mmCIF file of C-alpha atoms in Angstrom:
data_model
loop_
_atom_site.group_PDB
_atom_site.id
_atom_site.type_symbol
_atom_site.label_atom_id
_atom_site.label_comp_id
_atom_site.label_asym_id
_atom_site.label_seq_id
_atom_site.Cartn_x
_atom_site.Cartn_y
_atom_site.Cartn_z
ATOM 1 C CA UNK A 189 -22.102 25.998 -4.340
ATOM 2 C CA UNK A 190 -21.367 24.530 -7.367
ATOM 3 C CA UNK A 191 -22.151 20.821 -7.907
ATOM 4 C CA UNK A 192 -23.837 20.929 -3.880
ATOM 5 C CA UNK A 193 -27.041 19.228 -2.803
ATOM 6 C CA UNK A 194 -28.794 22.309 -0.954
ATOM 7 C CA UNK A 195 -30.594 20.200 1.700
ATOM 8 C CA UNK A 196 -27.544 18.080 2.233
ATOM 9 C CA UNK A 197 -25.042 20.005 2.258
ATOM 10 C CA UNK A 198 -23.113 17.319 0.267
ATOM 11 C CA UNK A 199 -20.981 18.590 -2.870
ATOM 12 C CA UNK A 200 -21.791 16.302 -6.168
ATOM 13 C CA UNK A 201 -17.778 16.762 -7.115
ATOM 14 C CA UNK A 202 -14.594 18.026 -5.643
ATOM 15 C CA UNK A 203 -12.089 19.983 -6.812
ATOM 16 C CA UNK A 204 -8.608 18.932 -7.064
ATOM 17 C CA UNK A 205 -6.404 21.859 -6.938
ATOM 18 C CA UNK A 206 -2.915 20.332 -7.257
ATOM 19 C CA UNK A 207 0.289 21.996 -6.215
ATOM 20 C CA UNK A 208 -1.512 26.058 -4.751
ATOM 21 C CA UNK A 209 1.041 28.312 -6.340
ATOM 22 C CA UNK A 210 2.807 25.866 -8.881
ATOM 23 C CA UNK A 211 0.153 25.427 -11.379
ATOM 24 C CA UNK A 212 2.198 26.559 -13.832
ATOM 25 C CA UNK A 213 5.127 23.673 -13.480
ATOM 26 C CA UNK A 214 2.261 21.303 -13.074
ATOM 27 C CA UNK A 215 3.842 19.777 -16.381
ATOM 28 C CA UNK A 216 7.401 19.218 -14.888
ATOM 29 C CA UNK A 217 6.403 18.135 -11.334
ATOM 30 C CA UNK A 218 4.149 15.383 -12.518
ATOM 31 C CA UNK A 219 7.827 14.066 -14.663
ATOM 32 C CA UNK A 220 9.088 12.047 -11.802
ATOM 33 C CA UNK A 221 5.911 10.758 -10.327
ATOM 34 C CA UNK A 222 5.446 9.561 -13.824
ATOM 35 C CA UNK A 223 8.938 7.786 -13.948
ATOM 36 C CA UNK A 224 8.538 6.406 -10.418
ATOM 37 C CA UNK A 225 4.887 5.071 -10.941
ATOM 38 C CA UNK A 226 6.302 3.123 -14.008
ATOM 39 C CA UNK A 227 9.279 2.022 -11.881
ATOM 40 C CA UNK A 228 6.782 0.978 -8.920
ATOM 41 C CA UNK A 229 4.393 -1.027 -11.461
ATOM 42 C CA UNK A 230 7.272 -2.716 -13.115
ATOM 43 C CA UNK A 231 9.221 -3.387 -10.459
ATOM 44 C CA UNK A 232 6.568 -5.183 -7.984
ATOM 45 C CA UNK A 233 4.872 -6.566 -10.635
ATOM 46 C CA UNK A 234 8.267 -8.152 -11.533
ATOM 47 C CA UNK A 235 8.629 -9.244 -7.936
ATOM 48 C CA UNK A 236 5.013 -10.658 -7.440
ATOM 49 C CA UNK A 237 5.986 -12.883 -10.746
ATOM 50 C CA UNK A 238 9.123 -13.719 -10.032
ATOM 51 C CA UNK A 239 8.166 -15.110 -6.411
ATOM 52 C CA UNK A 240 4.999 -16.694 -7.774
ATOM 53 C CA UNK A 241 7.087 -18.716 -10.749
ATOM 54 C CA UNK A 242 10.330 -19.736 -9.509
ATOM 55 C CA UNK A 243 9.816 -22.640 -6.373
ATOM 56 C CA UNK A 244 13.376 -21.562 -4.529
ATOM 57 C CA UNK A 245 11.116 -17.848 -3.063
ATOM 58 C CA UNK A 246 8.118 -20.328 -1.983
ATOM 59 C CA UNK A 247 9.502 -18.895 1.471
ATOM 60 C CA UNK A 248 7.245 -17.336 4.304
ATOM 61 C CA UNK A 249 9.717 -14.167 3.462
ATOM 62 C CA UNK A 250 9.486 -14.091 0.015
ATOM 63 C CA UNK A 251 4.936 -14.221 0.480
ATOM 64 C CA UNK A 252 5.384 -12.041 2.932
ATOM 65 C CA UNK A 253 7.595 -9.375 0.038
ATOM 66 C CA UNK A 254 5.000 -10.628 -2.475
ATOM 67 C CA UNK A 255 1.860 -9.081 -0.011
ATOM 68 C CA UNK A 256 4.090 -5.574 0.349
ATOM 69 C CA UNK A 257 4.614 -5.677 -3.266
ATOM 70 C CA UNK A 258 1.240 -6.247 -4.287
ATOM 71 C CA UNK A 259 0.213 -3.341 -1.020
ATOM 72 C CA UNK A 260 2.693 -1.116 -2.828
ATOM 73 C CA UNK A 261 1.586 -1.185 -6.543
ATOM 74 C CA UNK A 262 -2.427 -0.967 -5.297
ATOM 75 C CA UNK A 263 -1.647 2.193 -3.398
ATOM 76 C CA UNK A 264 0.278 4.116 -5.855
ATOM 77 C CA UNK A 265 -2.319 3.281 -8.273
ATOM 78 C CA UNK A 266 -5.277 4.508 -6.478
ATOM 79 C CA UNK A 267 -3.506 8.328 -6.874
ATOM 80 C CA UNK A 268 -0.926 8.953 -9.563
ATOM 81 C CA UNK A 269 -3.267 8.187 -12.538
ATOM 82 C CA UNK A 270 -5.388 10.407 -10.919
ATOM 83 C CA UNK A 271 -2.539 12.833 -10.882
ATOM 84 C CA UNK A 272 -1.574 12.470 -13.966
ATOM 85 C CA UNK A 273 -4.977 13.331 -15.773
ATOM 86 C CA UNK A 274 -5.059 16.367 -13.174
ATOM 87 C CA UNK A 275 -1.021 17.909 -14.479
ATOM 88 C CA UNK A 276 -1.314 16.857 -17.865
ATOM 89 C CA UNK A 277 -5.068 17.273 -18.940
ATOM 90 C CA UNK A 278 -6.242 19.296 -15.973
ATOM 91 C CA UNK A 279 -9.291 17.474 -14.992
ATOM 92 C CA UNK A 280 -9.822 18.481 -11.510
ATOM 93 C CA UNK A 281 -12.650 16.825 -10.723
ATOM 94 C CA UNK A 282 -13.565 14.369 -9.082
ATOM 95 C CA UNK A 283 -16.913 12.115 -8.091
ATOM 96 C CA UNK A 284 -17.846 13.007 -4.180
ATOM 97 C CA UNK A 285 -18.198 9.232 -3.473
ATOM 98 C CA UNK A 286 -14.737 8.397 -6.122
ATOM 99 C CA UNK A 287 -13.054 11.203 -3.516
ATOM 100 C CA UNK A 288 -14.199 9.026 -0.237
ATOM 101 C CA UNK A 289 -13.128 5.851 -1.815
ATOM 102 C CA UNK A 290 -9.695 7.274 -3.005
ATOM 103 C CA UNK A 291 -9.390 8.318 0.859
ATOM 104 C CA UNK A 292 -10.241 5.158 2.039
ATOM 105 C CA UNK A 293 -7.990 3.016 -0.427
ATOM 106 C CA UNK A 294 -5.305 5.309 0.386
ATOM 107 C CA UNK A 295 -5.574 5.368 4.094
ATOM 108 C CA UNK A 296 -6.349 1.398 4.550
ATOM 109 C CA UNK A 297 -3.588 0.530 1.691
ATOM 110 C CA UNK A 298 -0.748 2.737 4.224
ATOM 111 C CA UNK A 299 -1.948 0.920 6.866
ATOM 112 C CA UNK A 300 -1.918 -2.198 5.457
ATOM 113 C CA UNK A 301 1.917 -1.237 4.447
ATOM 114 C CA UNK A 302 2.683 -0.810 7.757
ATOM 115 C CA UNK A 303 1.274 -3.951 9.020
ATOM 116 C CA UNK A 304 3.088 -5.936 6.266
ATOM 117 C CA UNK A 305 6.673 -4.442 6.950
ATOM 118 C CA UNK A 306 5.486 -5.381 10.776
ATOM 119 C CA UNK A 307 4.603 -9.142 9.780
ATOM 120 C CA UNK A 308 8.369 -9.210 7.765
ATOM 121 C CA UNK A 309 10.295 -8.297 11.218
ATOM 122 C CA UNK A 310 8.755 -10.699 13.234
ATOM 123 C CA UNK A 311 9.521 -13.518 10.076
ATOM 124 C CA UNK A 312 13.199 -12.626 10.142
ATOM 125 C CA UNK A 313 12.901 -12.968 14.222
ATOM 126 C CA UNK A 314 11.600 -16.554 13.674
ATOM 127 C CA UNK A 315 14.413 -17.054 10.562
ATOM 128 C CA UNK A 316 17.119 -15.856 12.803
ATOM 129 C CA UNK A 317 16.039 -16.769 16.677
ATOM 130 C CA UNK A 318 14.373 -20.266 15.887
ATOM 131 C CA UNK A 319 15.917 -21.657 12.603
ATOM 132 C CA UNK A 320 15.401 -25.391 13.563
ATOM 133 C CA UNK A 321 11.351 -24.467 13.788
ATOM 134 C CA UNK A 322 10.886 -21.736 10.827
ATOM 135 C CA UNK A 323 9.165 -23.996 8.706
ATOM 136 C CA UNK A 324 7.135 -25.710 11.224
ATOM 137 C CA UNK A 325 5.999 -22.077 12.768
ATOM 138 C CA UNK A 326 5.642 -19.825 9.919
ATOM 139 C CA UNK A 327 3.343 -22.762 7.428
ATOM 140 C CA UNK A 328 1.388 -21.392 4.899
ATOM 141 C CA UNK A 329 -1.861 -21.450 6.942
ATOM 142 C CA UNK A 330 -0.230 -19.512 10.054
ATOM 143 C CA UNK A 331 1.535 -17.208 6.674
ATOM 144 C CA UNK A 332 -2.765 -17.149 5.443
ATOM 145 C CA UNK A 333 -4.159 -16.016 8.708
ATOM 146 C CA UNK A 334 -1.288 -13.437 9.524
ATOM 147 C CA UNK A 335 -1.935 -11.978 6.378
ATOM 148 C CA UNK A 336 -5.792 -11.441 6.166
ATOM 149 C CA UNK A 337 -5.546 -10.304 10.159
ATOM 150 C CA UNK A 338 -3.365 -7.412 9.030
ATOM 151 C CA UNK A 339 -5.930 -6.572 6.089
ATOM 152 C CA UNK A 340 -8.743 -6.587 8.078
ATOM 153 C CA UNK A 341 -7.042 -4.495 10.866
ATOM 154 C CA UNK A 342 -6.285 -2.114 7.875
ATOM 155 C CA UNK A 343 -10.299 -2.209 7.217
ATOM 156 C CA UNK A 344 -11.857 -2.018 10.435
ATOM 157 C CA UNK A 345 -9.662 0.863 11.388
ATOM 158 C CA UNK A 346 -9.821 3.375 8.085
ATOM 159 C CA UNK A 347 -13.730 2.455 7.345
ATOM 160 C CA UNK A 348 -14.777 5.023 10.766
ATOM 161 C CA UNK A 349 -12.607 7.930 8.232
ATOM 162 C CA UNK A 350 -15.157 7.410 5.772
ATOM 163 C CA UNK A 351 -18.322 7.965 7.512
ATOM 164 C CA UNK A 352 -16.843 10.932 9.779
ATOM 165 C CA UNK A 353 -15.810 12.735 6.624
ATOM 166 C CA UNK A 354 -19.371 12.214 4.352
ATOM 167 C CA UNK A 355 -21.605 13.331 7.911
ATOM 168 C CA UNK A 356 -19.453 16.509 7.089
ATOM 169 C CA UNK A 357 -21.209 19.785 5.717
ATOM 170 C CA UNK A 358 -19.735 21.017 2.714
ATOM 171 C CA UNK A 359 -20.910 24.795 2.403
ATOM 172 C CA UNK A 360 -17.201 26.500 2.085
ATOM 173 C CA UNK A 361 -17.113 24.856 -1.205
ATOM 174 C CA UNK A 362 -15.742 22.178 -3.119
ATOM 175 C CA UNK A 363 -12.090 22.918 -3.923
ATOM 176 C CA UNK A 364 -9.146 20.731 -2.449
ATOM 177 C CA UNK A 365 -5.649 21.666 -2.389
ATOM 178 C CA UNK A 366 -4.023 18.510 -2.952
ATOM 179 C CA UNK A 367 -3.328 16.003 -5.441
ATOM 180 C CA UNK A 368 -5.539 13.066 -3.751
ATOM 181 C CA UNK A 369 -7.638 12.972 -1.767
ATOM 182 C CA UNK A 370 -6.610 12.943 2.081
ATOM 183 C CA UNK A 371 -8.304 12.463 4.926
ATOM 184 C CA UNK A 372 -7.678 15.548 6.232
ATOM 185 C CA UNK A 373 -7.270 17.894 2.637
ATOM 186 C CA UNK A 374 -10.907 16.790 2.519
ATOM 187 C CA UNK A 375 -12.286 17.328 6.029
ATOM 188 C CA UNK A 376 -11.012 21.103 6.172
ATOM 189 C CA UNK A 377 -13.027 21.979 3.399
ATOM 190 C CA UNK A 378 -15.973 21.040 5.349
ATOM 191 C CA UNK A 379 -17.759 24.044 7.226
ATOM 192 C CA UNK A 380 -18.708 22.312 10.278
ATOM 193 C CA UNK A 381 -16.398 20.787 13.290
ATOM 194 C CA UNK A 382 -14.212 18.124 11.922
ATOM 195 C CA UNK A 383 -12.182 17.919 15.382
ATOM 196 C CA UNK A 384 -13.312 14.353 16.184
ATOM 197 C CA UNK A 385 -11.679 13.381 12.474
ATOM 198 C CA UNK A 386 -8.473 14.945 13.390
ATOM 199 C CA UNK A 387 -8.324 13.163 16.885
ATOM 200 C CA UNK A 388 -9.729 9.865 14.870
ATOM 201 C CA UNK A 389 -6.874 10.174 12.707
ATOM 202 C CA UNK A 390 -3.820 11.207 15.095
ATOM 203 C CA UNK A 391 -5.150 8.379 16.923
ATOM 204 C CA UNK A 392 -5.143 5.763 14.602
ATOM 205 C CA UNK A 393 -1.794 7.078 13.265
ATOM 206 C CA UNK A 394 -0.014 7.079 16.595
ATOM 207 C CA UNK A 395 -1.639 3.719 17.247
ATOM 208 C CA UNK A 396 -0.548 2.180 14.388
ATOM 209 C CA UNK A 397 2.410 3.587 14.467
ATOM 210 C CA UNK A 398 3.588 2.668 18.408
ATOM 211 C CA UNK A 399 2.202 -0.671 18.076
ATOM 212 C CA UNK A 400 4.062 -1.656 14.440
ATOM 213 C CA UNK A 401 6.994 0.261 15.577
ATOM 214 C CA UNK A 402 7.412 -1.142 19.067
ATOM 215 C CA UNK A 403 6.526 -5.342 17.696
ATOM 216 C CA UNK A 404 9.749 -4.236 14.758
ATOM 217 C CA UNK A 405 11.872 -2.824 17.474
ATOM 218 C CA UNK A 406 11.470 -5.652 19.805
ATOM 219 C CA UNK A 407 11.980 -8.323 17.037
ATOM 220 C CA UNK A 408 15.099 -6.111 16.159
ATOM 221 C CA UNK A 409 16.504 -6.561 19.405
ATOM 222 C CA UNK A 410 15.958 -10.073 20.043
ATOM 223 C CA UNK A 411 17.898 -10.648 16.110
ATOM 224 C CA UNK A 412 20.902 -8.252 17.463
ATOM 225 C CA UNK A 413 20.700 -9.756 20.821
ATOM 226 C CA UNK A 414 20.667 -13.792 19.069
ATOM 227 C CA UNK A 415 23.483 -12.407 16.042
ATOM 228 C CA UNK A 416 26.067 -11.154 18.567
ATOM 229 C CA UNK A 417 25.708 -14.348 20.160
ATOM 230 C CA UNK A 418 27.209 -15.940 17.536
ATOM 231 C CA UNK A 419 30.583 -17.087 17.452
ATOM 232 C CA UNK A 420 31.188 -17.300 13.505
ATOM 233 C CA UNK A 421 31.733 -14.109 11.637
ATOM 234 C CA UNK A 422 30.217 -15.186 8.825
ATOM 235 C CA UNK A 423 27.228 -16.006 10.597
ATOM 236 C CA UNK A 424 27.361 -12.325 11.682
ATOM 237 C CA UNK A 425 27.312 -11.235 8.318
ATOM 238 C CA UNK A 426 24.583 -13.412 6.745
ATOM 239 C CA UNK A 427 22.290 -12.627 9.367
ATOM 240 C CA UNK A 428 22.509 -8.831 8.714
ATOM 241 C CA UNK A 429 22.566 -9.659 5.624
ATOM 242 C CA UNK A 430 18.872 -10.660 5.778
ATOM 243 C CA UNK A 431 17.776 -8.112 7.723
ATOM 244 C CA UNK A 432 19.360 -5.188 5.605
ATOM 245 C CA UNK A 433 16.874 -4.697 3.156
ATOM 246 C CA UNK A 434 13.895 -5.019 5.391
ATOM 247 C CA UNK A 435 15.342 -2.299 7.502
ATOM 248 C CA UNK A 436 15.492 -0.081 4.382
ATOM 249 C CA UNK A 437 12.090 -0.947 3.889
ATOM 250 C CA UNK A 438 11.140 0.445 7.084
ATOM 251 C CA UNK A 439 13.168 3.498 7.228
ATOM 252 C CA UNK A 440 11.557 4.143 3.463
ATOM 253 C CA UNK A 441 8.040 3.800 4.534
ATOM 254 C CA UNK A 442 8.062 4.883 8.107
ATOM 255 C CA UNK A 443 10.472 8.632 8.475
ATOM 256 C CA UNK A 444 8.174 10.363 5.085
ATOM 257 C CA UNK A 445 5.051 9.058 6.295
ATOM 258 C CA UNK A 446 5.742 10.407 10.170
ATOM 259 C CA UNK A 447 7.022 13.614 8.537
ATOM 260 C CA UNK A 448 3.906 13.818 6.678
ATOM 261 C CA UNK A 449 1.233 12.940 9.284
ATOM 262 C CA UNK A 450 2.655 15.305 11.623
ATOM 263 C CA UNK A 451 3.050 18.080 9.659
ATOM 264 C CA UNK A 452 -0.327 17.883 8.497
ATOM 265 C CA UNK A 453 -1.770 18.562 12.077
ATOM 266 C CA UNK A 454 1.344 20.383 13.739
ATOM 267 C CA UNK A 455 3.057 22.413 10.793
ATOM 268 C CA UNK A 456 0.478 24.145 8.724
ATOM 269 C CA UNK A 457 1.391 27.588 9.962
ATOM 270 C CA UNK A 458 5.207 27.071 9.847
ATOM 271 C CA UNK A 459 5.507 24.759 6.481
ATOM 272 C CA UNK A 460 3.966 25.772 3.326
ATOM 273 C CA UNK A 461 1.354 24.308 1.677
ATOM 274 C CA UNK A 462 2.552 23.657 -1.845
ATOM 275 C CA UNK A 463 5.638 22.172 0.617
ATOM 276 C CA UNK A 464 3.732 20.072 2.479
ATOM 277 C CA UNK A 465 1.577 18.945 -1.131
ATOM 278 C CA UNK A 466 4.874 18.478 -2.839
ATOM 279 C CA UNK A 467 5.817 15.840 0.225
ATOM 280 C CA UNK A 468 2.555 14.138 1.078
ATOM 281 C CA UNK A 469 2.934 12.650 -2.733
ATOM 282 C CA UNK A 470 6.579 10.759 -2.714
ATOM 283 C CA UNK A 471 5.385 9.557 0.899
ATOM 284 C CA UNK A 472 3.004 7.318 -1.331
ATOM 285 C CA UNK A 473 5.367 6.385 -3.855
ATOM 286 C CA UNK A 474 8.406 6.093 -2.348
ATOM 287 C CA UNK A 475 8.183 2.772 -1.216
ATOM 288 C CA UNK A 476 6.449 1.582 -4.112
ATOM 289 C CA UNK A 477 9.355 2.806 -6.242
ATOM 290 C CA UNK A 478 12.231 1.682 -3.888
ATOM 291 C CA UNK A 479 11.578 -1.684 -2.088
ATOM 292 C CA UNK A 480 11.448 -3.379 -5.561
ATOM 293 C CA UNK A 481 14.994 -2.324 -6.121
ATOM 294 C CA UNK A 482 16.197 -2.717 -2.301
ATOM 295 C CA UNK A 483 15.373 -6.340 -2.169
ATOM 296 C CA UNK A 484 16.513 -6.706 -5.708
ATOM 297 C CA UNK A 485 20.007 -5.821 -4.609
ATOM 298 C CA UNK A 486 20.112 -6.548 -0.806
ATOM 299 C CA UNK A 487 18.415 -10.016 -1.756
ATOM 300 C CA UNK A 488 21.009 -12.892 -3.021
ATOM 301 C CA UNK A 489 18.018 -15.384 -3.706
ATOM 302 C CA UNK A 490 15.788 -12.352 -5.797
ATOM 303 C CA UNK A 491 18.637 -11.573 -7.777
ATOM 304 C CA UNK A 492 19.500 -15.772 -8.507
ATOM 305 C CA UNK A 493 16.087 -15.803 -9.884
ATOM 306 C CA UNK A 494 16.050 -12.925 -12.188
ATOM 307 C CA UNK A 495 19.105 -14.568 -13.540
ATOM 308 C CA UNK A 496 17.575 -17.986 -13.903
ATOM 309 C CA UNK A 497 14.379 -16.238 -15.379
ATOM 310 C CA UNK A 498 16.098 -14.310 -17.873
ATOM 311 C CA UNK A 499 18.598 -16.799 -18.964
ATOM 312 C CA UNK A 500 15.850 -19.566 -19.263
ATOM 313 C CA UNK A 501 13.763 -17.520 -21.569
ATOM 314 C CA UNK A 502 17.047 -16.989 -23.431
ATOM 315 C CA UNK A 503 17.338 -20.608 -23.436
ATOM 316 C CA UNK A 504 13.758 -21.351 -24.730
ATOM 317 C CA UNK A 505 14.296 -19.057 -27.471
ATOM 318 C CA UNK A 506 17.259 -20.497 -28.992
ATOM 319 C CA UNK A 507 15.975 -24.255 -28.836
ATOM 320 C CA UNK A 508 12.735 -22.848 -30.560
ATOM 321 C CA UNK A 509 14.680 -20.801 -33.119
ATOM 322 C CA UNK A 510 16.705 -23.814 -33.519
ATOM 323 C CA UNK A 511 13.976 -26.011 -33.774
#
């Protein structure tokens, strides 16, 4: 095998195949993922500065957006550069360690997603259900803690998918028919029994999934429960009005990533591959691409400070040009 280590069984390089079948429009389906990775970069990269600069966001909600946005930009990054220098230049490969890192970045980074849009319900519970105590409950230690739990959660749970995937033998070859590498495009190239990584990850997918899911769905229904409540319609209204984009968020990252993990382990037969390729990559960058402009239109305060930003610097410019 080409670039293998005969006693190991453990390939020097892999061998990113792309879209199997659509090699030839590798040119036009990288277009968009180009367009939304700039999107994705500028967009929470905007956010992260806008939030870090202007004191009216220093808000447990607005760190807690911040930590998505910064989730979201590091996880698109760790694959469509990658992806680009694969449809544009066609370099396919890449390092066997570079591959188990890319898995692991990608894998812990979702997770960590997850987590985050978790952390955001239960802050809008808080916001909505306890207003008189927000700022005594969420304080930026409590805000500190929350945050570097969920990362390490994200760790301790995605490190156990790189060690079962580099025990695996590699003698089928070296060639993966993706765009990334994922957990599971990398473990079926492997000759030996890589059952215990697909129960490993349905496991860790359903687990993060039920227990995320179920903490936003109970916050969800203590805020609907605590809105109707209310007597004044326009307290109705700005309630959902803070809940709106979040709930995009979640429907964004949650309904491709589902599609995806399932179909990975449950639809290869029925769905093809190039299909399920073509899928697995917006599931990355779909969020990255769209929460920047959900909570830049859902979000009163975001868009107040975009204003003040960009009329300040118009400001600054005309008293120095004056000067």
């Amino acid at each position: 095998m080409s670039g293998a280590n005969s006693s190991s069984l453990t390939p020097g390089f892999f061998i990113l195949n792309g879209v199997p079948g659509l090699e030839a429009i590798h040119v036009w389906i990288s277009l968009p993922f180009c367009f939304m990775y700039i999107i994705a970069v500028l967009g929470n990269c905007g956010l992260i500065y806008l939030i870090s600069h202007e004191k009216a966001l220093h808000q447990p909600m607005y760190y807690f957006l911040a930590l998505l946005s910064f989730t979201d930009v590091t996880l698109c990054t760790t694959t469509v550069p990658n992806m680009l220098c694969l449809f544009w230049f066609n370099l396919k490969e890449i390092d066997f360690n570079a591959c188990l890192a890319q898995m692991f970045f990608v894998h812990m980074l979702t997770v960590m997603e997850s987590g985050v849009l978790m952390l955001m319900a239960l802050d809008r519970y808080v916001a909505i259900c306890y207003p008189l105590r927000y700022a005594t409950i969420l304080t930026n230690p409590v805000i500190t803690k929350a945050g570097l739990a969920t990362f390490l959660r994200s760790v301790m749970l995605i490190i156990p998918f790189t060690f079962l995937t580099k025990r695996l033998p590699y003698c089928r070859g070296n060639l993966i028919s993706h765009t990334y590498c994922d957990h599971m495009s990398v473990a079926k190239v492997s000759c030996g029994n890589f059952k215990v990584n697909a129960i490993y990850g349905l496991f860790t997918a359903l687990l993060i999934g039920v227990f995320d899911m179920t903490c936003i769905a109970v916050s969800y229904s203590m805020i609907l429960r605590a809105v109707v409540s209310l007597s004044s319609a326009d307290a109705h209204h700005k309630a959902f009005s803070t809940c709106t984009s979040h709930m995009c968020a979640i429907v964004i990252a949650y309904v491709p990533a589902l599609f995806t993990i399932f179909t990975h382990r449950f639809g290869e037969k029925s769905i093809p591959h190039h299909v399920h390729v073509i899928i697995a990559n917006p599931y990355l960058m779909f969020p990255p691409t769209l929460n920047p402009i959900v909570y830049g239109v859902k979000t009163k305060k975001i868009q107040e400070g975009v204003i003040k930003l960009i009329f300040n610097g118009k400001v600054d410019i005309l008293v120095m040009s004056y000067k």
